[in-house]
Each structure stands twice: as C-alpha cells, then as structure tokens.
Tab-separated table of C-alpha atoms in Angstrom:
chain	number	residue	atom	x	y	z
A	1	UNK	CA	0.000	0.000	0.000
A	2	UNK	CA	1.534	3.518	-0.988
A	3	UNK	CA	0.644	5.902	2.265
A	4	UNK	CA	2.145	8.885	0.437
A	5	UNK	CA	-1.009	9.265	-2.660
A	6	UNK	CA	-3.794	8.405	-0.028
A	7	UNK	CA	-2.141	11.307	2.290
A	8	UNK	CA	-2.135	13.903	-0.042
A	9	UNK	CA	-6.110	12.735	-1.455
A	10	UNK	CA	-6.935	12.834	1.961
A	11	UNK	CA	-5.668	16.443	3.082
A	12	UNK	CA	-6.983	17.674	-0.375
A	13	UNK	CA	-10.283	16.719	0.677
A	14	UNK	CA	-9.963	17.306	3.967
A	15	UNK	CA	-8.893	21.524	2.989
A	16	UNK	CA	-12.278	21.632	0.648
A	17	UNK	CA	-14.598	20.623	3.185
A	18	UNK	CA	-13.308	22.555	5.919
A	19	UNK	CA	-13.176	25.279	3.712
A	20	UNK	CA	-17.053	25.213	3.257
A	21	UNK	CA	-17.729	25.478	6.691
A	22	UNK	CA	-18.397	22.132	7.947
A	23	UNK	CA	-15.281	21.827	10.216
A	24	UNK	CA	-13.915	24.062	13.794
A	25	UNK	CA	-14.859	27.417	13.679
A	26	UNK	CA	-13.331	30.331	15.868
A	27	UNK	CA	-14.983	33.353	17.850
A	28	UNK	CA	-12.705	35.995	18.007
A	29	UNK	CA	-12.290	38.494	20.427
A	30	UNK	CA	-10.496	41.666	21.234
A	31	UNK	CA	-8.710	39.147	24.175
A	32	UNK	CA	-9.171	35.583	23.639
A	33	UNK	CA	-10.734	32.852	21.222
A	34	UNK	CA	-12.812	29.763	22.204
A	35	UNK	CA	-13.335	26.746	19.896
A	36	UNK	CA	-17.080	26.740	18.451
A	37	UNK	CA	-16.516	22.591	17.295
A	38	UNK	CA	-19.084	21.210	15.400
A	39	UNK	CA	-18.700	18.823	11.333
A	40	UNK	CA	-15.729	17.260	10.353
A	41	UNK	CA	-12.117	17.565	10.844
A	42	UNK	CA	-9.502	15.922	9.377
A	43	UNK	CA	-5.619	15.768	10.541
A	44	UNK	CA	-2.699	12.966	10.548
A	45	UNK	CA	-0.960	10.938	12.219
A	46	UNK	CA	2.816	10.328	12.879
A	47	UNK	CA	4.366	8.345	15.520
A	48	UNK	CA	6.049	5.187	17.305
A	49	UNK	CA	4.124	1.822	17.191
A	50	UNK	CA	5.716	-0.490	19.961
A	51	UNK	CA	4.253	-4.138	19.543
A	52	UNK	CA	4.473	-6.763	21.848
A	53	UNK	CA	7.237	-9.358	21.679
A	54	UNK	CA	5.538	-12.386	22.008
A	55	UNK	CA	4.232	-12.422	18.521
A	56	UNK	CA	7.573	-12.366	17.323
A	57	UNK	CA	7.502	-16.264	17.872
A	58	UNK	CA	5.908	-17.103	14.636
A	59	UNK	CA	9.428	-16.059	12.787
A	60	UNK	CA	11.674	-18.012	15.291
A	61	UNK	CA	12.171	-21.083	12.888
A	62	UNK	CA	10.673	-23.608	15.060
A	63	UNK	CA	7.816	-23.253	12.298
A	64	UNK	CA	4.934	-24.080	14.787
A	65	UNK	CA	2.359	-22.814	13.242
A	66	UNK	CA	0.204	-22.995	9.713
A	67	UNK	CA	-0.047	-20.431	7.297
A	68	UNK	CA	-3.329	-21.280	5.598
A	69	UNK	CA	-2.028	-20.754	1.940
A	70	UNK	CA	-1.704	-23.999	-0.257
A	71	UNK	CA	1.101	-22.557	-2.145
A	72	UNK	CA	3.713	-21.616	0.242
A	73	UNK	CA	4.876	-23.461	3.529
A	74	UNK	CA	6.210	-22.266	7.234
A	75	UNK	CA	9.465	-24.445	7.342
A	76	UNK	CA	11.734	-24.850	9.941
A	77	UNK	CA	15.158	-23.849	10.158
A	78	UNK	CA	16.250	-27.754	9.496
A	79	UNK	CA	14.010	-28.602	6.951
A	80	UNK	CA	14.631	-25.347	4.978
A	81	UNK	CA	18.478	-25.978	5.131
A	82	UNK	CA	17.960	-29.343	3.926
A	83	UNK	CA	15.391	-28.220	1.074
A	84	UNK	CA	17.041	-28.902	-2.204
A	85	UNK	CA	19.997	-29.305	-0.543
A	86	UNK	CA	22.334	-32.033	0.439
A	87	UNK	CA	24.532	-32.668	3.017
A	88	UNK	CA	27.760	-32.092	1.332
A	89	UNK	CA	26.247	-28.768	-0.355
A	90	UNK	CA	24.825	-27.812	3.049
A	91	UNK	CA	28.729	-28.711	4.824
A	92	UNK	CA	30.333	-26.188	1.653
A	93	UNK	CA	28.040	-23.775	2.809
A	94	UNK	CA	29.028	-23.555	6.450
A	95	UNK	CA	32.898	-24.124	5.614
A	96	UNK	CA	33.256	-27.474	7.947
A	97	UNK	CA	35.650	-29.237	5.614
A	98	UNK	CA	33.922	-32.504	6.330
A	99	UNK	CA	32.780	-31.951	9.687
A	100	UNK	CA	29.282	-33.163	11.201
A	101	UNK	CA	27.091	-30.690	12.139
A	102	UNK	CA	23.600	-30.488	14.141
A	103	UNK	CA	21.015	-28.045	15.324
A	104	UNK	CA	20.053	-28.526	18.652
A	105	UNK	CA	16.302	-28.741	19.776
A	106	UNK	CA	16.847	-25.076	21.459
A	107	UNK	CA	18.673	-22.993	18.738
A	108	UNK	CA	15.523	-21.034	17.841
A	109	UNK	CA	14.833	-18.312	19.769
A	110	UNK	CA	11.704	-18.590	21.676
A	111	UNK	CA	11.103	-14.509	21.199
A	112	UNK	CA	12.735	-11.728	19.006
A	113	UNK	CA	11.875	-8.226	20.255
A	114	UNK	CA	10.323	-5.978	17.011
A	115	UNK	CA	11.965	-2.993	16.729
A	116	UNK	CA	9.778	0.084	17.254
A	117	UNK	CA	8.189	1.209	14.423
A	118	UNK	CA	7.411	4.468	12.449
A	119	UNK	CA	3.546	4.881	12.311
A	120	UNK	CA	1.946	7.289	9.753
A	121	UNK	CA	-2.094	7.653	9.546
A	122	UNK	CA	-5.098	9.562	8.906
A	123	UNK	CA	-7.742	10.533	11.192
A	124	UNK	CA	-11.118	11.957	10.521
A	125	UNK	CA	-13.168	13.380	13.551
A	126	UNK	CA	-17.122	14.614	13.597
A	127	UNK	CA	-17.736	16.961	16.614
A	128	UNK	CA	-21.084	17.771	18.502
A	129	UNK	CA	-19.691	20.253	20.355
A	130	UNK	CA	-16.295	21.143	21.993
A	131	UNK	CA	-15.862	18.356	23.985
A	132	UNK	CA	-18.028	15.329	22.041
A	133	UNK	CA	-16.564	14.063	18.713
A	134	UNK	CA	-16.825	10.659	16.996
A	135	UNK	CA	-13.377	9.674	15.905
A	136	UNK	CA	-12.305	7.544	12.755
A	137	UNK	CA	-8.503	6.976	11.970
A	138	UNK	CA	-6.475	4.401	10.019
A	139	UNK	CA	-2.537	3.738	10.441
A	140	UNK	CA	-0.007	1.993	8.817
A	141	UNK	CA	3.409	0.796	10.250
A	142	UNK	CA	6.143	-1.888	8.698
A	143	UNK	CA	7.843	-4.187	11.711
A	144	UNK	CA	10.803	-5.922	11.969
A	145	UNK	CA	12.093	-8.872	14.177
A	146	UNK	CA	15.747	-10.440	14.693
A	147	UNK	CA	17.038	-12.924	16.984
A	148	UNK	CA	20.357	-15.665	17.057
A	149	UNK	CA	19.788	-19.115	16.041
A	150	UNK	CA	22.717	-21.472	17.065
A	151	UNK	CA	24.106	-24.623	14.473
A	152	UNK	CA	26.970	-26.880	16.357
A	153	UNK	CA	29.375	-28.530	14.142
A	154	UNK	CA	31.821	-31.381	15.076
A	155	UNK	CA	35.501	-30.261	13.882
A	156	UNK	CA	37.648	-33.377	12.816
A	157	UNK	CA	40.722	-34.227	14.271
A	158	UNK	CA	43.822	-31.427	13.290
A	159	UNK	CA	40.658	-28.692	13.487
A	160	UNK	CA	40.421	-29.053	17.216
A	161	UNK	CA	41.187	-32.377	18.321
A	162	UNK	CA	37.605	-33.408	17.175
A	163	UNK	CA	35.645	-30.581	19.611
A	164	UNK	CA	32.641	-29.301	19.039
A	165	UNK	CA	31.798	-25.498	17.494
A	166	UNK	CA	29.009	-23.597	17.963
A	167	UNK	CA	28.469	-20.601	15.225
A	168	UNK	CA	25.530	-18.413	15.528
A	169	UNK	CA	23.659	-17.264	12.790
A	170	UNK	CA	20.808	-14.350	12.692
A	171	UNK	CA	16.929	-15.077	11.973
A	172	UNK	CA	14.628	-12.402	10.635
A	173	UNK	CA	11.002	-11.941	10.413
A	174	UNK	CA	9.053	-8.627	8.714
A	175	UNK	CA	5.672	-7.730	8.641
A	176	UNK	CA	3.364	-4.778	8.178
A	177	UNK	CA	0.505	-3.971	10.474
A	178	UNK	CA	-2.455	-1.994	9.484
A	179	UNK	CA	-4.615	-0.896	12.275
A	180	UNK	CA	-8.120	0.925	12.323
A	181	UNK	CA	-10.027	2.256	15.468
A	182	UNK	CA	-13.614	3.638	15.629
A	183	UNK	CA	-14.060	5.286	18.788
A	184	UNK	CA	-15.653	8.345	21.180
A	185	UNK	CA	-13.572	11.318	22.255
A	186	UNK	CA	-13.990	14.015	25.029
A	187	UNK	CA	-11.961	16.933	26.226
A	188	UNK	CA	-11.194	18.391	29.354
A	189	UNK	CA	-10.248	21.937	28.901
A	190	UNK	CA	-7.486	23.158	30.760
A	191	UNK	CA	-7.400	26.592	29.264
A	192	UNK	CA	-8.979	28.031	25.905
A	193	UNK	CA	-6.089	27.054	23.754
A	194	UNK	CA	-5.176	23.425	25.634
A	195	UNK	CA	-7.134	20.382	26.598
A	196	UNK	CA	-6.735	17.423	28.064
A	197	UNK	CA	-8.392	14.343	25.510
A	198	UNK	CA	-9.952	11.006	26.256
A	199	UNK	CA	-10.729	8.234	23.632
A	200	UNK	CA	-11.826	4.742	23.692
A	201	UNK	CA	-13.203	2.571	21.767
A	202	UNK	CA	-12.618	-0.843	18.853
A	203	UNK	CA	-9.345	-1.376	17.046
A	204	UNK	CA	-9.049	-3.999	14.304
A	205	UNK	CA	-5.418	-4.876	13.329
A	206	UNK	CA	-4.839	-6.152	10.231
A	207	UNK	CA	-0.998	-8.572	10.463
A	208	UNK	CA	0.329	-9.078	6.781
A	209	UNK	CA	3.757	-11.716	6.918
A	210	UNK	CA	6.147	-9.720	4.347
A	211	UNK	CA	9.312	-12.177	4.687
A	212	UNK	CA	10.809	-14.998	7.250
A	213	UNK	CA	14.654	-15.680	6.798
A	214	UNK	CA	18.029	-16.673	7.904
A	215	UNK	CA	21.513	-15.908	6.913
A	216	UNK	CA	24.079	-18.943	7.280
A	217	UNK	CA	27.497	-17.151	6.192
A	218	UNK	CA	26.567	-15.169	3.240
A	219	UNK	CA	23.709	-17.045	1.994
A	220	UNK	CA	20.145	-15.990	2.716
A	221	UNK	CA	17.353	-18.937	3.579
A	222	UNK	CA	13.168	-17.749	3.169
A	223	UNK	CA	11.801	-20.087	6.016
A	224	UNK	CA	8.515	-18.947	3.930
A	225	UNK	CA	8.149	-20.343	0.357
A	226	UNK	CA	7.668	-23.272	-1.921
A	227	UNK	CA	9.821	-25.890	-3.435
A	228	UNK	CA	8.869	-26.716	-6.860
A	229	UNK	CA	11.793	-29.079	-7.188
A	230	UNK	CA	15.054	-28.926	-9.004
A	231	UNK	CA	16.013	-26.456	-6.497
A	232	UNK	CA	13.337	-23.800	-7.656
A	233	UNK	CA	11.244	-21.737	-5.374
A	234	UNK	CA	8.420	-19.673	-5.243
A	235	UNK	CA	6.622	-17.843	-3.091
A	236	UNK	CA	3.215	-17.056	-1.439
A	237	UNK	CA	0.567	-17.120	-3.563
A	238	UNK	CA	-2.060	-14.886	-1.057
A	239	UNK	CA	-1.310	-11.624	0.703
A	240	UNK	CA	-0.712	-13.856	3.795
A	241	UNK	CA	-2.773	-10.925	5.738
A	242	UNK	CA	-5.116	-11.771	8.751
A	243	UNK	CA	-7.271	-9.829	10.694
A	244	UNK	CA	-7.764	-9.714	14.427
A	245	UNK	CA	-10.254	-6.893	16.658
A	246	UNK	CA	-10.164	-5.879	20.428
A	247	UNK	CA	-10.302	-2.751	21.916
A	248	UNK	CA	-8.248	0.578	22.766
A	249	UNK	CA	-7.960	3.472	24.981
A	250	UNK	CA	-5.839	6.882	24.428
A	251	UNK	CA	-4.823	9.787	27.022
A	252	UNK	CA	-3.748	13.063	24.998
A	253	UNK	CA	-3.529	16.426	25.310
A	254	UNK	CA	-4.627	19.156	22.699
A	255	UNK	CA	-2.909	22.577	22.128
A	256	UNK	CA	-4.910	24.590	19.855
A	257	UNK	CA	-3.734	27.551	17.079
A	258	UNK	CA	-5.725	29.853	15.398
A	259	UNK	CA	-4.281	30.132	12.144
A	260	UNK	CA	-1.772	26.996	12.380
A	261	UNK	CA	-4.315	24.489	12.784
A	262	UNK	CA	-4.604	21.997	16.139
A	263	UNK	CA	-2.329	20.407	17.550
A	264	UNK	CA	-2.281	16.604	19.609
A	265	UNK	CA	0.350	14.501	21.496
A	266	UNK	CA	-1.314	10.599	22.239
A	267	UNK	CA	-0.829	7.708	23.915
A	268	UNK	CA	-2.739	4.698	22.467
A	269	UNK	CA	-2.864	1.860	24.569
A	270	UNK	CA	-4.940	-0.989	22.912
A	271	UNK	CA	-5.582	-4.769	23.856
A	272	UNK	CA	-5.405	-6.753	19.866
A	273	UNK	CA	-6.508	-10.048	18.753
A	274	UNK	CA	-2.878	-10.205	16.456
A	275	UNK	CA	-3.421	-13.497	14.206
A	276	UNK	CA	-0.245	-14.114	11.997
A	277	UNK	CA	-1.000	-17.063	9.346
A	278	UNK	CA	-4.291	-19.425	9.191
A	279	UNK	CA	-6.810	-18.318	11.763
A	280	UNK	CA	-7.102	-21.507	12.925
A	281	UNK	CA	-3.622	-23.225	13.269
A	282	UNK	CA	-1.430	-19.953	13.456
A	283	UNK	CA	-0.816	-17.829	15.744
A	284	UNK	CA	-3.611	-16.192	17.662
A	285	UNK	CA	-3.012	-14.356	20.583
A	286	UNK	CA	-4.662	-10.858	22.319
A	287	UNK	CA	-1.683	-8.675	23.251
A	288	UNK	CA	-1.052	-5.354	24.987
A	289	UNK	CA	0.361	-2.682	22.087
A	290	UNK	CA	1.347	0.337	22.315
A	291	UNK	CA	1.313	4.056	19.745
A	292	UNK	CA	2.787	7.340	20.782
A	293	UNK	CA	2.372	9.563	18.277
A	294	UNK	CA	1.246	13.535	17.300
A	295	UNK	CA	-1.744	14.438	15.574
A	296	UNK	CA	-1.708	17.658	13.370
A	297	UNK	CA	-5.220	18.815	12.700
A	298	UNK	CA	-5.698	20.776	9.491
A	299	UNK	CA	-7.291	24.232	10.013
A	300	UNK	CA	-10.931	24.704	8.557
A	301	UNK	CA	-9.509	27.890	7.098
A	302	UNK	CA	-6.013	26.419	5.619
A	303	UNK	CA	-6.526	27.985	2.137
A	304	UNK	CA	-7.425	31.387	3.541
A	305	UNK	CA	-4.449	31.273	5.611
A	306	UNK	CA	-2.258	30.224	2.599
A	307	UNK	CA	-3.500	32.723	0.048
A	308	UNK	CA	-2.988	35.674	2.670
A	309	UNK	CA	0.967	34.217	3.303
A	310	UNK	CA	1.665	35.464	-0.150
C-alpha cells in the first residue's frame, strides 16, 4: 500500500470541506478565542508503534504454526536448510571441511523483540460540540524482528582435536501492520487554547507476513516459500494478511492555534486479537500494544491562511 497518494487525497479533501464550513470554527475576540466545534475535521498521524514481543515467535524457525495458503509453507530452520539441498552442499556452505554438524532442539529463539516502528495515519473526527466528537482513523506501520539461532558442528581431528563449534547465525522476520479504530472522544479543557483528551473505543489490526529468513554465512534462507523441485522456489501465492479486533484506549492532550491548525500529542494503549497465518492453526493471541504519536489537525480555514501568506 503507498501511504504517500492516499495522504495527499486525503488532506486535499480534507482543505475543501473545511473550507465550506463544515469543520472548527473560531470566535474571536479583542482578548481571547474559544473553539465553536461542530462537522468534520480531518488531521494525521505520525508516531512510534511499539508491539508486543511475544508475537515475534511465529518467525523463530521452530515453524509451529500454519499459514493457511496452499502454495507456500512455514518451514523450519532444518528442513529449509535441507530443502534442495544435500549434506555435502549444506557442509560447503558452512565451511566445515567434512565436519558433522547439528542443530540442537533449542537454537531457535523462543522470542525476538520488534523494533519500534514508524507509524503514519489519517484521522477523521465529527464533533457535537467542543468536547463530544466521533473519531475515525487508520494507520499503517512496517515491523521488523531479529534474533540468534545457534548450528553446532563437530571439527575433525587437526581442526580441534575433534571438539565441538558452535556458530551463531541471525533469523529475521518482517511484517506490516495496518490498524483501524472507531471510537468516542472528550476533552477536558485546561485553558482556551489546551485540553486534556480522552478516547476509547474498537481497534481492528490487520498482520500481513512480508518475509521470514536466515543468513548462514553469506547465503540468505526464506523459512517462507515453496519448493517446486530442481532447487526452484516460489513464493506465497495470497497476501498472507489476517485480521484480528479488540479494543483501545488513548490519554492526549490538545494545544490549539488559530491560524496553524490543532495540535495533539497521544498515547494509544490498545488490547489486539494479532493473528499471523491461518486463523485456525497460526498464531492467535490478544496482546497489549502500544502508539505514541502527534496528531496535526488541518485548520478549517487552511486555504485562507495560505493565500494571505503570499
């Protein structure tokens, strides 16, 4: 999915209908202003998406779990090393000169911690009043995953008098996460130009699988894929995508501009159903995720504002 086309439609559309009068409006005075909200506003999001670890244990090569597409397989580190291969090729590979090697029932790790990842988004909110608005968004975040996997290898004799060698290699998992909320928001104004915001509501997070791999010296292994024999491969005929729903609950705080549009800094805290393969036979857990992320509200009167700056 391209986010950049979908960002600019969106703030297009966003600038013409506040622009008509169907977004915030302001009541000026010789001292202060006060927020009249009532009709849409639209603004975007941009953040840090923290997911929880334990998920990461679909990608740690034990290959557990199904992933509910009939032309690509979930193979373990073993089997994958061993696809097309053979034992000599395999032995080449890892520069043993003849030695045995094994991997032992515990060289997958059982988790590999995602890195944080950048969050971008669009939100969409229709307010009652100041306080009241119904709140729509939809983000989009990539996620990555890497942990050691271990291979021992029996040295013959003149290598080490026949002792054993342990080399560790790096496994790597990627996916992309694409999470919607529908939800209620209310404010607590702390002064006319800041308040404090509330929001709860569902969250359904949609898990794509992009890639599942190792490295063994400088070759590169996709524990996800399909052996059409003769050594050829192929990959995952479906989007591999699942989607799982639970619930979600932010804590914010709102600083608000006359000219320069509104302004938000958000904590999301939501509970997800993540589901990464078949939804029966995969993985399928609820976990605790987290977002922290700004939220730039357009101005209703952005192209006023733009035409007077030149």
């Amino acid at each position: 999915m391209k986010i950049k086309p979908i960002v600019f439609f969106v703030l297009s559309a966003a600038m013409t209908i506040s622009h008509t009068g169907f977004s915030q409006n302001w009541d000026d005075d010789d001292d202060f202003y006060e927020p009249s909200r009532q009709g849409m506003e639209f603004g975007v999001n941009l953040g840090v998406y923290r997911a929880h670890p334990n998920s990461s244990v679909f990608y740690n090569g034990a290959a557990w779990y199904e992933l509910g597409d009939n032309q690509a397989n979930l193979y373990s580190i073993e089997d994958r090393l061993f696809l097309g291969n053979t034992e000599d090729q395999i032995n080449n590979t890892l520069n043993l000169g003849g030695g045995n090697f094994r991997i032992p029932y515990d060289s997958s790790p059982l988790l590999m911690p995602y890195d944080p990842g950048l969050m971008l988004g669009l939100k969409m909110l229709y307010f009652w009043n100041p306080e009241s608005a119904l709140v729509m968004s939809i983000d989009a975040v990539n996620l990555k995953a890497a942990g050691p996997w271990t291979l021992e290898t029996d040295l013959l004799p003149g290598q080490g008098q026949g002792s054993n060698d342990i080399k560790v290699y790096g496994i790597f998992g990627q996916e992309r996460r694409m999470i919607g909320t529908l939800g209620y928001r209310t404010a607590a104004y702390i002064i006319d130009e800041a308040a404090w915001i509330f929001e709860f509501g569902a969250i359904a997070t949609s898990v794509q699988i992009k890639r599942n791999y190792i490295n063994v010296e400088s070759n590169t292994y996709d524990l996800i894929t399909f052996y059409n024999g003769g050594g050829q491969f192929s990959g995952a005929a479906s989007s591999l995508t699942s989607t799982g729903f639970g619930f979600y609950g932010v804590i914010g705080l709102e600083a608000m501009f006359e000219e320069g549009g509104n302004l938000e800094a958000n904590l999301r805290v939501s509970r997800d159903n993540i589901i990464l393969g078949a939804p029966e036979g995969g993985y399928n857990e609820k976990l605790w995720n987290f977002a922290l992320y700004v939220t730039w509200l357009i101005p209703p009167h952005i192209g006023d504002f733009v035409r007077a700056s030149f």
